[in-house]
Amino acid sequence: MENERENEITYRKEGDYYVTNLVIPKDEYANYYIGKYGHLRLTYLKENRKAEYTIMLMNGTLRKHIVQIDIDAKNRVENIVNSLKSQSDLTEEMKNFDPLYWVGMMNNFKNQAEEIVLKELIYV
């Protein structure tokens, strides 16, 4: 009986017309700003996985999926960069002595990490 109440359509009167009471359900990601990786995943789904995109859109799970991918991708990039940094000879002291080398290596690590994340999480 409770399920029937959730799916019940209600109306309100606006002037001479009855209008349906449509409510968008709140979720824990309502105020989350979708970043680069979330937008890349959304674009990929729209252009290459139209059936999955449509199913998630109709089920109301698309936003949750996009936000979760964005969070996971950011964390994964950060972890990979830290791992690559610890495996190299790069130190924080180098930032003061040879900043161009340090920035170049950090950019290299970030690019490697992003390539891995794009292949593992975004374009699958």
Tab-separated table of C-alpha atoms in Angstrom:
chain	number	residue	atom	x	y	z
A	1	MET	CA	0.000	0.000	0.000
A	2	GLU	CA	2.909	2.337	0.764
A	3	ASN	CA	4.341	1.878	-2.776
A	4	GLU	CA	1.035	2.910	-4.291
A	5	ARG	CA	1.134	6.166	-2.323
A	6	GLU	CA	4.617	6.970	-3.675
A	7	ASN	CA	3.464	6.504	-7.269
A	8	GLU	CA	0.178	8.360	-6.815
A	9	ILE	CA	-0.245	11.425	-8.999
A	10	THR	CA	-1.663	14.472	-7.245
A	11	TYR	CA	-2.937	17.729	-8.706
A	12	ARG	CA	-3.422	21.317	-7.621
A	13	LYS	CA	-5.743	23.905	-9.102
A	14	GLU	CA	-4.125	26.868	-10.850
A	15	GLY	CA	-6.889	29.216	-11.982
A	16	ASP	CA	-9.179	27.122	-14.189
A	17	TYR	CA	-6.662	24.286	-14.712
A	18	TYR	CA	-5.407	21.319	-12.728
A	19	VAL	CA	-1.631	20.978	-12.747
A	20	THR	CA	0.293	17.894	-11.616
A	21	ASN	CA	2.427	18.207	-8.497
A	22	LEU	CA	5.822	17.173	-9.802
A	23	VAL	CA	8.584	16.892	-7.229
A	24	ILE	CA	12.228	16.242	-7.948
A	25	PRO	CA	13.570	13.937	-5.238
A	26	LYS	CA	16.448	15.281	-3.148
A	27	ASP	CA	19.696	13.384	-3.072
A	28	GLU	CA	22.960	13.760	-1.182
A	29	TYR	CA	24.688	15.154	-4.298
A	30	ALA	CA	22.213	17.970	-4.946
A	31	ASN	CA	24.770	20.713	-4.227
A	32	TYR	CA	27.833	18.983	-5.654
A	33	TYR	CA	29.597	20.885	-8.441
A	34	ILE	CA	30.360	18.438	-11.254
A	35	GLY	CA	33.927	18.868	-12.418
A	36	LYS	CA	35.998	17.973	-15.449
A	37	TYR	CA	35.787	14.196	-15.147
A	38	GLY	CA	32.040	14.174	-14.546
A	39	HIS	CA	31.448	16.293	-17.638
A	40	LEU	CA	33.725	14.074	-19.713
A	41	ARG	CA	31.780	10.995	-18.571
A	42	LEU	CA	28.444	12.676	-19.306
A	43	THR	CA	29.562	13.627	-22.811
A	44	TYR	CA	30.861	10.113	-23.426
A	45	LEU	CA	27.569	8.559	-22.316
A	46	LYS	CA	25.528	10.949	-24.481
A	47	GLU	CA	27.605	10.365	-27.601
A	48	ASN	CA	28.659	6.715	-27.330
A	49	ARG	CA	26.385	4.935	-24.847
A	50	LYS	CA	22.989	6.374	-25.669
A	51	ALA	CA	21.037	3.427	-24.245
A	52	GLU	CA	22.853	3.550	-20.889
A	53	TYR	CA	22.469	7.339	-20.793
A	54	THR	CA	18.721	7.127	-21.472
A	55	ILE	CA	18.166	4.370	-18.915
A	56	MET	CA	20.035	6.280	-16.195
A	57	LEU	CA	18.233	9.497	-17.100
A	58	MET	CA	14.815	7.840	-16.884
A	59	ASN	CA	15.662	5.998	-13.642
A	60	GLY	CA	16.945	9.186	-12.035
A	61	THR	CA	20.403	7.727	-11.421
A	62	LEU	CA	22.359	9.758	-13.988
A	63	ARG	CA	23.396	12.586	-11.669
A	64	LYS	CA	24.456	10.188	-8.922
A	65	HIS	CA	26.525	8.218	-11.441
A	66	ILE	CA	28.194	11.342	-12.858
A	67	VAL	CA	29.002	12.736	-9.409
A	68	GLN	CA	30.399	9.400	-8.226
A	69	ILE	CA	32.609	9.108	-11.321
A	70	ASP	CA	33.854	12.670	-10.771
A	71	ILE	CA	34.729	12.002	-7.119
A	72	ASP	CA	36.377	8.649	-7.887
A	73	ALA	CA	38.388	10.084	-10.779
A	74	LYS	CA	39.689	13.025	-8.720
A	75	ASN	CA	40.751	10.704	-5.906
A	76	ARG	CA	42.354	8.234	-8.305
A	77	VAL	CA	44.352	10.986	-10.087
A	78	GLU	CA	45.595	12.302	-6.743
A	79	ASN	CA	46.617	8.819	-5.577
A	80	ILE	CA	48.435	8.016	-8.824
A	81	VAL	CA	50.287	11.355	-8.785
A	82	ASN	CA	51.384	10.756	-5.185
A	83	SER	CA	52.487	7.234	-6.054
A	84	LEU	CA	54.494	8.381	-9.089
A	85	LYS	CA	56.029	11.188	-7.041
A	86	SER	CA	57.147	8.796	-4.289
A	87	GLN	CA	58.687	6.417	-6.854
A	88	SER	CA	60.744	9.182	-8.459
A	89	ASP	CA	63.707	11.167	-7.194
A	90	LEU	CA	61.542	14.299	-6.934
A	91	THR	CA	61.657	16.061	-3.548
A	92	GLU	CA	60.085	19.170	-2.095
A	93	GLU	CA	63.573	20.743	-1.869
A	94	MET	CA	63.788	20.655	-5.666
A	95	LYS	CA	60.858	23.063	-5.764
A	96	ASN	CA	63.202	25.760	-4.399
A	97	PHE	CA	66.381	24.820	-6.289
A	98	ASP	CA	65.062	23.792	-9.705
A	99	PRO	CA	61.413	24.880	-9.969
A	100	LEU	CA	61.144	24.322	-13.738
A	101	TYR	CA	62.254	20.702	-13.408
A	102	TRP	CA	59.870	20.185	-10.481
A	103	VAL	CA	56.878	21.681	-12.324
A	104	GLY	CA	57.706	19.699	-15.461
A	105	MET	CA	57.850	16.434	-13.536
A	106	MET	CA	54.612	17.174	-11.675
A	107	ASN	CA	52.864	17.962	-14.973
A	108	ASN	CA	54.228	14.711	-16.376
A	109	PHE	CA	52.847	12.775	-13.384
A	110	LYS	CA	49.448	14.438	-13.671
A	111	ASN	CA	49.233	13.724	-17.405
A	112	GLN	CA	50.098	10.063	-16.826
A	113	ALA	CA	47.525	9.812	-14.042
A	114	GLU	CA	44.815	11.428	-16.164
A	115	GLU	CA	45.486	9.039	-19.062
A	116	ILE	CA	45.058	6.083	-16.705
A	117	VAL	CA	41.862	7.485	-15.171
A	118	LEU	CA	40.335	8.344	-18.535
A	119	LYS	CA	40.897	4.795	-19.725
A	120	GLU	CA	39.761	3.117	-16.474
A	121	LEU	CA	36.775	5.253	-15.422
A	122	ILE	CA	35.602	7.685	-18.076
A	123	TYR	CA	35.719	5.915	-21.415
A	124	VAL	CA	34.381	2.473	-20.478
